[in-house]
Amino acid sequence: GQNIDQPTEMTATEGAIVQINCTYQTSGFNGLFWYQQHAGEAPTFLSYNVLDGLEEKGRFSSFLSRSKGYSYLLLKELQMKDSASYLCAVIDSNYQLIWGAGTKLIIKP
Amino acid sequence: GAVVSQHPSWVICKSGTSVKIECRSLDFQATTMFWYRQFPKQSLMLMATSNEGSKATYEQGVEKDKFLINHASLTLSTLTVTSAHPEDSSFYICSARTGQENQPQHFGDGTRLSIL
């Protein structure tokens, strides 16, 4: 079966750095997305990785290792508004998007 | 760019009513649109995928006759919840994507449906 694993919940301090991990076992791989979803709102697109390595976009970076079936989202200089759920999603060989359950990130002052 | 508009944001109606939700891509052509449902504190559940001009593909367990999807143009898809009941109360979210499968889905703001 297809599976995406993310921690259910993480807590971090304002101004700090946090890394949210995602491991996947899917039938094929055609890319990985990270989305942010604030409570009661729809997801917003953060990043896309298809090749190994790090993609940096401002305070957020996303890393991919296809051989390990592993990705992480790195958030720097955390702000209170970063409190949200972060969803990892993988495109499989049939170009179906497989969603993780999301990681709820709690930022404390 | 990549703005998706979903309307209405909130619906409260009586049991037995049919409710129509619209999803529009405002600044790009959405070859494919997706409809999701999300219960509180749970992950997104894909209900169906629709390609412009074709019949929607429904996920297992989703009733086609209950959740009618129409994708008549490259910028508009509609979801109609027919004869809604309290158990249909949920957060419904649409997303849209261009033709390339490796492009991200862009989401509308969602519709919160409450059936009394």
PDB file of C-alpha atoms in Angstrom:
ATOM      1  CA  GLY A   1       0.000   0.000   0.000  1.00  0.00           C
ATOM      2  CA  GLN A   2       0.897   3.621  -0.213  1.00  0.00           C
ATOM      3  CA  ASN A   3       1.911   5.400   2.934  1.00  0.00           C
ATOM      4  CA  ILE A   4       3.110   8.808   4.021  1.00  0.00           C
ATOM      5  CA  ASP A   5       4.317   9.351   7.581  1.00  0.00           C
ATOM      6  CA  GLN A   6       4.598  12.678   9.356  1.00  0.00           C
ATOM      7  CA  PRO A   7       4.673  13.448  13.067  1.00  0.00           C
ATOM      8  CA  THR A   8       1.228  14.308  14.351  1.00  0.00           C
ATOM      9  CA  GLU A   9       2.253  17.346  16.305  1.00  0.00           C
ATOM     10  CA  MET A  10       5.347  19.427  17.036  1.00  0.00           C
ATOM     11  CA  THR A  11       6.022  22.363  19.317  1.00  0.00           C
ATOM     12  CA  ALA A  12       8.654  25.063  18.790  1.00  0.00           C
ATOM     13  CA  THR A  13       9.558  28.474  20.146  1.00  0.00           C
ATOM     14  CA  GLU A  14       9.144  31.776  18.364  1.00  0.00           C
ATOM     15  CA  GLY A  15      12.383  32.764  16.615  1.00  0.00           C
ATOM     16  CA  ALA A  16      13.733  29.222  16.574  1.00  0.00           C
ATOM     17  CA  ILE A  17      14.131  26.673  13.762  1.00  0.00           C
ATOM     18  CA  VAL A  18      12.004  23.567  13.292  1.00  0.00           C
ATOM     19  CA  GLN A  19      12.292  20.622  10.905  1.00  0.00           C
ATOM     20  CA  ILE A  20       9.199  18.644   9.946  1.00  0.00           C
ATOM     21  CA  ASN A  21       9.975  15.229   8.495  1.00  0.00           C
ATOM     22  CA  CYS A  22       8.027  13.209   5.956  1.00  0.00           C
ATOM     23  CA  THR A  23       8.766   9.643   4.876  1.00  0.00           C
ATOM     24  CA  TYR A  24       6.905   7.952   2.081  1.00  0.00           C
ATOM     25  CA  GLN A  25       6.400   4.531   0.541  1.00  0.00           C
ATOM     26  CA  THR A  26       4.537   4.920  -2.715  1.00  0.00           C
ATOM     27  CA  SER A  27       4.203   3.130  -6.019  1.00  0.00           C
ATOM     28  CA  GLY A  28       6.620   5.313  -7.914  1.00  0.00           C
ATOM     29  CA  PHE A  29       7.521   8.930  -7.389  1.00  0.00           C
ATOM     30  CA  ASN A  30       6.926  11.999  -9.519  1.00  0.00           C
ATOM     31  CA  GLY A  31       7.397  14.757  -7.004  1.00  0.00           C
ATOM     32  CA  LEU A  32       6.603  15.891  -3.488  1.00  0.00           C
ATOM     33  CA  PHE A  33       4.673  18.912  -2.275  1.00  0.00           C
ATOM     34  CA  TRP A  34       4.509  20.724   1.032  1.00  0.00           C
ATOM     35  CA  TYR A  35       1.378  22.676   1.906  1.00  0.00           C
ATOM     36  CA  GLN A  36       0.483  24.865   4.872  1.00  0.00           C
ATOM     37  CA  GLN A  37      -3.019  24.765   6.312  1.00  0.00           C
ATOM     38  CA  HIS A  38      -4.183  27.132   9.039  1.00  0.00           C
ATOM     39  CA  ALA A  39      -7.058  25.942  11.180  1.00  0.00           C
ATOM     40  CA  GLY A  40     -10.372  26.341   9.411  1.00  0.00           C
ATOM     41  CA  GLU A  41      -8.746  27.377   6.153  1.00  0.00           C
ATOM     42  CA  ALA A  42      -7.789  25.675   2.908  1.00  0.00           C
ATOM     43  CA  PRO A  43      -4.212  24.539   2.228  1.00  0.00           C
ATOM     44  CA  THR A  44      -1.748  26.862   0.518  1.00  0.00           C
ATOM     45  CA  PHE A  45       1.145  25.654  -1.616  1.00  0.00           C
ATOM     46  CA  LEU A  46       4.622  26.008  -0.105  1.00  0.00           C
ATOM     47  CA  SER A  47       7.092  23.969  -2.160  1.00  0.00           C
ATOM     48  CA  TYR A  48       7.700  21.278  -4.727  1.00  0.00           C
ATOM     49  CA  ASN A  49      10.672  18.899  -4.908  1.00  0.00           C
ATOM     50  CA  VAL A  50      11.314  16.349  -7.606  1.00  0.00           C
ATOM     51  CA  LEU A  51      15.119  16.172  -7.577  1.00  0.00           C
ATOM     52  CA  ASP A  52      17.327  15.396  -4.588  1.00  0.00           C
ATOM     53  CA  GLY A  53      18.525  18.344  -2.616  1.00  0.00           C
ATOM     54  CA  LEU A  54      17.411  21.471  -0.893  1.00  0.00           C
ATOM     55  CA  GLU A  55      15.017  24.075  -2.263  1.00  0.00           C
ATOM     56  CA  GLU A  56      15.103  27.370  -0.378  1.00  0.00           C
ATOM     57  CA  LYS A  57      12.295  29.902  -0.421  1.00  0.00           C
ATOM     58  CA  GLY A  58      12.716  32.659   2.128  1.00  0.00           C
ATOM     59  CA  ARG A  59      12.325  31.353   5.667  1.00  0.00           C
ATOM     60  CA  PHE A  60      11.130  27.982   4.381  1.00  0.00           C
ATOM     61  CA  SER A  61      13.288  25.274   2.799  1.00  0.00           C
ATOM     62  CA  SER A  62      12.369  21.803   1.616  1.00  0.00           C
ATOM     63  CA  PHE A  63      14.728  18.863   1.201  1.00  0.00           C
ATOM     64  CA  LEU A  64      14.300  15.621  -0.709  1.00  0.00           C
ATOM     65  CA  SER A  65      16.142  12.319  -0.770  1.00  0.00           C
ATOM     66  CA  ARG A  66      14.476   9.961  -3.240  1.00  0.00           C
ATOM     67  CA  SER A  67      16.702   7.013  -2.371  1.00  0.00           C
ATOM     68  CA  LYS A  68      15.600   7.270   1.264  1.00  0.00           C
ATOM     69  CA  GLY A  69      11.956   8.142   0.546  1.00  0.00           C
ATOM     70  CA  TYR A  70      12.412  11.137   2.795  1.00  0.00           C
ATOM     71  CA  SER A  71      11.721  14.843   2.806  1.00  0.00           C
ATOM     72  CA  TYR A  72      11.753  17.588   5.371  1.00  0.00           C
ATOM     73  CA  LEU A  73      10.404  21.104   5.618  1.00  0.00           C
ATOM     74  CA  LEU A  74      12.655  23.501   7.495  1.00  0.00           C
ATOM     75  CA  LEU A  75      11.170  26.656   8.966  1.00  0.00           C
ATOM     76  CA  LYS A  76      13.546  29.338  10.230  1.00  0.00           C
ATOM     77  CA  GLU A  77      12.980  32.408  12.396  1.00  0.00           C
ATOM     78  CA  LEU A  78       9.648  31.057  13.487  1.00  0.00           C
ATOM     79  CA  GLN A  79       6.773  33.484  13.856  1.00  0.00           C
ATOM     80  CA  MET A  80       3.514  33.003  15.694  1.00  0.00           C
ATOM     81  CA  LYS A  81       1.682  33.033  12.349  1.00  0.00           C
ATOM     82  CA  ASP A  82       3.568  29.853  11.381  1.00  0.00           C
ATOM     83  CA  SER A  83       1.323  27.920  13.757  1.00  0.00           C
ATOM     84  CA  ALA A  84      -0.532  25.660  11.319  1.00  0.00           C
ATOM     85  CA  SER A  85      -0.662  22.149   9.961  1.00  0.00           C
ATOM     86  CA  TYR A  86       1.945  21.211   7.361  1.00  0.00           C
ATOM     87  CA  LEU A  87       0.925  18.628   4.796  1.00  0.00           C
ATOM     88  CA  CYS A  88       3.298  16.451   2.810  1.00  0.00           C
ATOM     89  CA  ALA A  89       1.931  15.023  -0.465  1.00  0.00           C
ATOM     90  CA  VAL A  90       3.568  12.728  -3.021  1.00  0.00           C
ATOM     91  CA  ILE A  91       2.746  12.209  -6.703  1.00  0.00           C
ATOM     92  CA  ASP A  92       2.885   8.483  -7.417  1.00  0.00           C
ATOM     93  CA  SER A  93       3.580   6.662 -10.674  1.00  0.00           C
ATOM     94  CA  ASN A  94      -0.049   7.088 -11.786  1.00  0.00           C
ATOM     95  CA  TYR A  95       0.197  10.810 -11.101  1.00  0.00           C
ATOM     96  CA  GLN A  96      -2.181  10.445  -8.184  1.00  0.00           C
ATOM     97  CA  LEU A  97      -1.492  12.773  -5.273  1.00  0.00           C
ATOM     98  CA  ILE A  98      -1.129  10.908  -1.986  1.00  0.00           C
ATOM     99  CA  TRP A  99      -1.647  13.102   1.069  1.00  0.00           C
ATOM    100  CA  GLY A 100      -0.061  12.737   4.474  1.00  0.00           C
ATOM    101  CA  ALA A 101      -2.206  13.369   7.546  1.00  0.00           C
ATOM    102  CA  GLY A 102      -0.310  16.559   8.313  1.00  0.00           C
ATOM    103  CA  THR A 103       1.833  17.816  11.186  1.00  0.00           C
ATOM    104  CA  LYS A 104       0.305  20.330  13.544  1.00  0.00           C
ATOM    105  CA  LEU A 105       2.967  22.870  14.476  1.00  0.00           C
ATOM    106  CA  ILE A 106       2.453  24.861  17.666  1.00  0.00           C
ATOM    107  CA  ILE A 107       4.596  27.962  18.152  1.00  0.00           C
ATOM    108  CA  LYS A 108       5.086  29.225  21.692  1.00  0.00           C
ATOM    109  CA  PRO A 109       6.273  32.719  22.616  1.00  0.00           C
TER     110      PRO A 109
ATOM    111  CA  GLY B   1      -1.104  34.177  -9.832  1.00  0.00           C
ATOM    112  CA  ALA B   2      -2.938  30.829  -9.491  1.00  0.00           C
ATOM    113  CA  VAL B   3      -6.003  32.135  -7.685  1.00  0.00           C
ATOM    114  CA  VAL B   4      -8.950  29.832  -7.070  1.00  0.00           C
ATOM    115  CA  SER B   5     -12.247  31.237  -5.908  1.00  0.00           C
ATOM    116  CA  GLN B   6     -14.797  29.074  -4.110  1.00  0.00           C
ATOM    117  CA  HIS B   7     -18.324  30.162  -3.355  1.00  0.00           C
ATOM    118  CA  PRO B   8     -20.157  30.202  -1.028  1.00  0.00           C
ATOM    119  CA  SER B   9     -17.919  30.249   2.053  1.00  0.00           C
ATOM    120  CA  TRP B  10     -20.668  29.210   4.439  1.00  0.00           C
ATOM    121  CA  VAL B  11     -23.956  27.420   3.927  1.00  0.00           C
ATOM    122  CA  ILE B  12     -26.525  26.605   6.581  1.00  0.00           C
ATOM    123  CA  CYS B  13     -29.646  24.878   5.356  1.00  0.00           C
ATOM    124  CA  LYS B  14     -32.345  22.409   6.234  1.00  0.00           C
ATOM    125  CA  SER B  15     -32.095  18.670   5.756  1.00  0.00           C
ATOM    126  CA  GLY B  16     -33.264  17.606   2.305  1.00  0.00           C
ATOM    127  CA  THR B  17     -32.003  20.730   0.566  1.00  0.00           C
ATOM    128  CA  SER B  18     -29.608  20.533  -2.377  1.00  0.00           C
ATOM    129  CA  VAL B  19     -26.553  22.754  -2.155  1.00  0.00           C
ATOM    130  CA  LYS B  20     -24.390  23.912  -5.034  1.00  0.00           C
ATOM    131  CA  ILE B  21     -20.758  24.951  -4.547  1.00  0.00           C
ATOM    132  CA  GLU B  22     -18.795  26.720  -7.264  1.00  0.00           C
ATOM    133  CA  CYS B  23     -15.072  26.597  -7.857  1.00  0.00           C
ATOM    134  CA  ARG B  24     -13.437  28.977 -10.313  1.00  0.00           C
ATOM    135  CA  SER B  25      -9.837  29.394 -11.429  1.00  0.00           C
ATOM    136  CA  LEU B  26      -9.476  33.142 -11.908  1.00  0.00           C
ATOM    137  CA  ASP B  27      -6.168  33.562 -13.682  1.00  0.00           C
ATOM    138  CA  PHE B  28      -5.323  30.203 -15.216  1.00  0.00           C
ATOM    139  CA  GLN B  29      -6.998  27.400 -17.124  1.00  0.00           C
ATOM    140  CA  ALA B  30      -7.750  24.491 -14.843  1.00  0.00           C
ATOM    141  CA  THR B  31      -7.750  21.330 -16.888  1.00  0.00           C
ATOM    142  CA  THR B  32      -8.247  19.329 -13.731  1.00  0.00           C
ATOM    143  CA  MET B  33     -10.176  20.189 -10.604  1.00  0.00           C
ATOM    144  CA  PHE B  34     -10.426  18.252  -7.379  1.00  0.00           C
ATOM    145  CA  TRP B  35     -13.038  18.156  -4.663  1.00  0.00           C
ATOM    146  CA  TYR B  36     -12.059  17.346  -1.101  1.00  0.00           C
ATOM    147  CA  ARG B  37     -13.867  16.945   2.150  1.00  0.00           C
ATOM    148  CA  GLN B  38     -12.326  17.533   5.551  1.00  0.00           C
ATOM    149  CA  PHE B  39     -13.771  16.812   8.959  1.00  0.00           C
ATOM    150  CA  PRO B  40     -12.443  18.706  12.008  1.00  0.00           C
ATOM    151  CA  LYS B  41      -8.901  17.775  12.945  1.00  0.00           C
ATOM    152  CA  GLN B  42      -8.724  15.190  10.176  1.00  0.00           C
ATOM    153  CA  SER B  43      -6.765  15.046   6.949  1.00  0.00           C
ATOM    154  CA  LEU B  44      -8.026  15.948   3.495  1.00  0.00           C
ATOM    155  CA  MET B  45     -10.151  13.292   1.836  1.00  0.00           C
ATOM    156  CA  LEU B  46     -10.301  13.365  -1.939  1.00  0.00           C
ATOM    157  CA  MET B  47     -13.862  12.911  -3.133  1.00  0.00           C
ATOM    158  CA  ALA B  48     -13.480  13.192  -6.898  1.00  0.00           C
ATOM    159  CA  THR B  49     -11.316  14.402  -9.740  1.00  0.00           C
ATOM    160  CA  SER B  50     -12.826  16.173 -12.708  1.00  0.00           C
ATOM    161  CA  ASN B  51     -11.339  16.984 -16.064  1.00  0.00           C
ATOM    162  CA  GLU B  52     -12.924  19.639 -18.227  1.00  0.00           C
ATOM    163  CA  GLY B  53     -15.545  18.175 -20.529  1.00  0.00           C
ATOM    164  CA  SER B  54     -15.370  14.695 -18.991  1.00  0.00           C
ATOM    165  CA  LYS B  55     -17.249  12.839 -16.301  1.00  0.00           C
ATOM    166  CA  ALA B  56     -15.738  13.069 -12.864  1.00  0.00           C
ATOM    167  CA  THR B  57     -13.806  10.175 -11.370  1.00  0.00           C
ATOM    168  CA  TYR B  58     -15.069   9.428  -7.891  1.00  0.00           C
ATOM    169  CA  GLU B  59     -13.080   7.891  -5.068  1.00  0.00           C
ATOM    170  CA  GLN B  60     -14.234   4.650  -3.540  1.00  0.00           C
ATOM    171  CA  GLY B  61     -17.111   5.145  -1.153  1.00  0.00           C
ATOM    172  CA  VAL B  62     -18.235   8.487  -2.574  1.00  0.00           C
ATOM    173  CA  GLU B  63     -21.771   8.379  -3.954  1.00  0.00           C
ATOM    174  CA  LYS B  64     -21.921   9.754  -7.479  1.00  0.00           C
ATOM    175  CA  ASP B  65     -25.642  10.445  -7.290  1.00  0.00           C
ATOM    176  CA  LYS B  66     -25.271  12.304  -4.021  1.00  0.00           C
ATOM    177  CA  PHE B  67     -22.318  14.466  -4.990  1.00  0.00           C
ATOM    178  CA  LEU B  68     -22.856  15.715  -8.519  1.00  0.00           C
ATOM    179  CA  ILE B  69     -19.835  17.267 -10.168  1.00  0.00           C
ATOM    180  CA  ASN B  70     -19.836  19.297 -13.338  1.00  0.00           C
ATOM    181  CA  HIS B  71     -16.699  20.685 -14.974  1.00  0.00           C
ATOM    182  CA  ALA B  72     -18.158  22.463 -17.964  1.00  0.00           C
ATOM    183  CA  SER B  73     -15.338  24.871 -18.698  1.00  0.00           C
ATOM    184  CA  LEU B  74     -11.628  25.341 -18.062  1.00  0.00           C
ATOM    185  CA  THR B  75     -12.373  27.779 -15.268  1.00  0.00           C
ATOM    186  CA  LEU B  76     -15.430  26.405 -13.519  1.00  0.00           C
ATOM    187  CA  SER B  77     -16.382  23.264 -11.665  1.00  0.00           C
ATOM    188  CA  THR B  78     -19.424  22.791  -9.467  1.00  0.00           C
ATOM    189  CA  LEU B  79     -20.249  20.324  -6.718  1.00  0.00           C
ATOM    190  CA  THR B  80     -23.907  19.802  -5.870  1.00  0.00           C
ATOM    191  CA  VAL B  81     -24.725  17.988  -2.644  1.00  0.00           C
ATOM    192  CA  THR B  82     -28.163  16.581  -3.341  1.00  0.00           C
ATOM    193  CA  SER B  83     -30.746  16.081  -0.606  1.00  0.00           C
ATOM    194  CA  ALA B  84     -28.212  16.972   2.049  1.00  0.00           C
ATOM    195  CA  HIS B  85     -28.469  15.458   5.523  1.00  0.00           C
ATOM    196  CA  PRO B  86     -26.725  16.364   8.791  1.00  0.00           C
ATOM    197  CA  GLU B  87     -24.016  13.750   8.174  1.00  0.00           C
ATOM    198  CA  ASP B  88     -23.034  15.688   5.035  1.00  0.00           C
ATOM    199  CA  SER B  89     -22.018  18.646   7.197  1.00  0.00           C
ATOM    200  CA  SER B  90     -18.326  19.211   6.593  1.00  0.00           C
ATOM    201  CA  PHE B  91     -15.689  21.503   5.119  1.00  0.00           C
ATOM    202  CA  TYR B  92     -15.626  21.085   1.335  1.00  0.00           C
ATOM    203  CA  ILE B  93     -12.565  22.346  -0.513  1.00  0.00           C
ATOM    204  CA  CYS B  94     -11.885  22.512  -4.224  1.00  0.00           C
ATOM    205  CA  SER B  95      -8.528  22.748  -5.910  1.00  0.00           C
ATOM    206  CA  ALA B  96      -7.457  23.367  -9.475  1.00  0.00           C
ATOM    207  CA  ARG B  97      -4.425  22.462 -11.517  1.00  0.00           C
ATOM    208  CA  THR B  98      -3.209  22.964 -15.053  1.00  0.00           C
ATOM    209  CA  GLY B  99      -2.830  19.975 -17.359  1.00  0.00           C
ATOM    210  CA  GLN B 100       0.627  18.976 -16.148  1.00  0.00           C
ATOM    211  CA  GLU B 101       0.425  16.428 -13.363  1.00  0.00           C
ATOM    212  CA  ASN B 102       3.549  17.707 -11.615  1.00  0.00           C
ATOM    213  CA  GLN B 103       2.045  21.136 -11.116  1.00  0.00           C
ATOM    214  CA  PRO B 104       0.738  22.025  -7.645  1.00  0.00           C
ATOM    215  CA  GLN B 105      -2.933  22.097  -6.852  1.00  0.00           C
ATOM    216  CA  HIS B 106      -4.178  25.521  -5.865  1.00  0.00           C
ATOM    217  CA  PHE B 107      -7.003  25.559  -3.380  1.00  0.00           C
ATOM    218  CA  GLY B 108     -10.123  27.615  -2.994  1.00  0.00           C
ATOM    219  CA  ASP B 109     -10.972  28.968   0.450  1.00  0.00           C
ATOM    220  CA  GLY B 110     -13.371  26.134   1.170  1.00  0.00           C
ATOM    221  CA  THR B 111     -17.086  25.949   1.936  1.00  0.00           C
ATOM    222  CA  ARG B 112     -18.315  25.179   5.402  1.00  0.00           C
ATOM    223  CA  LEU B 113     -21.596  23.284   5.040  1.00  0.00           C
ATOM    224  CA  SER B 114     -23.934  22.847   7.995  1.00  0.00           C
ATOM    225  CA  ILE B 115     -27.105  20.842   7.535  1.00  0.00           C
ATOM    226  CA  LEU B 116     -29.700  21.271  10.263  1.00  0.00           C
TER     227      LEU B 116
END
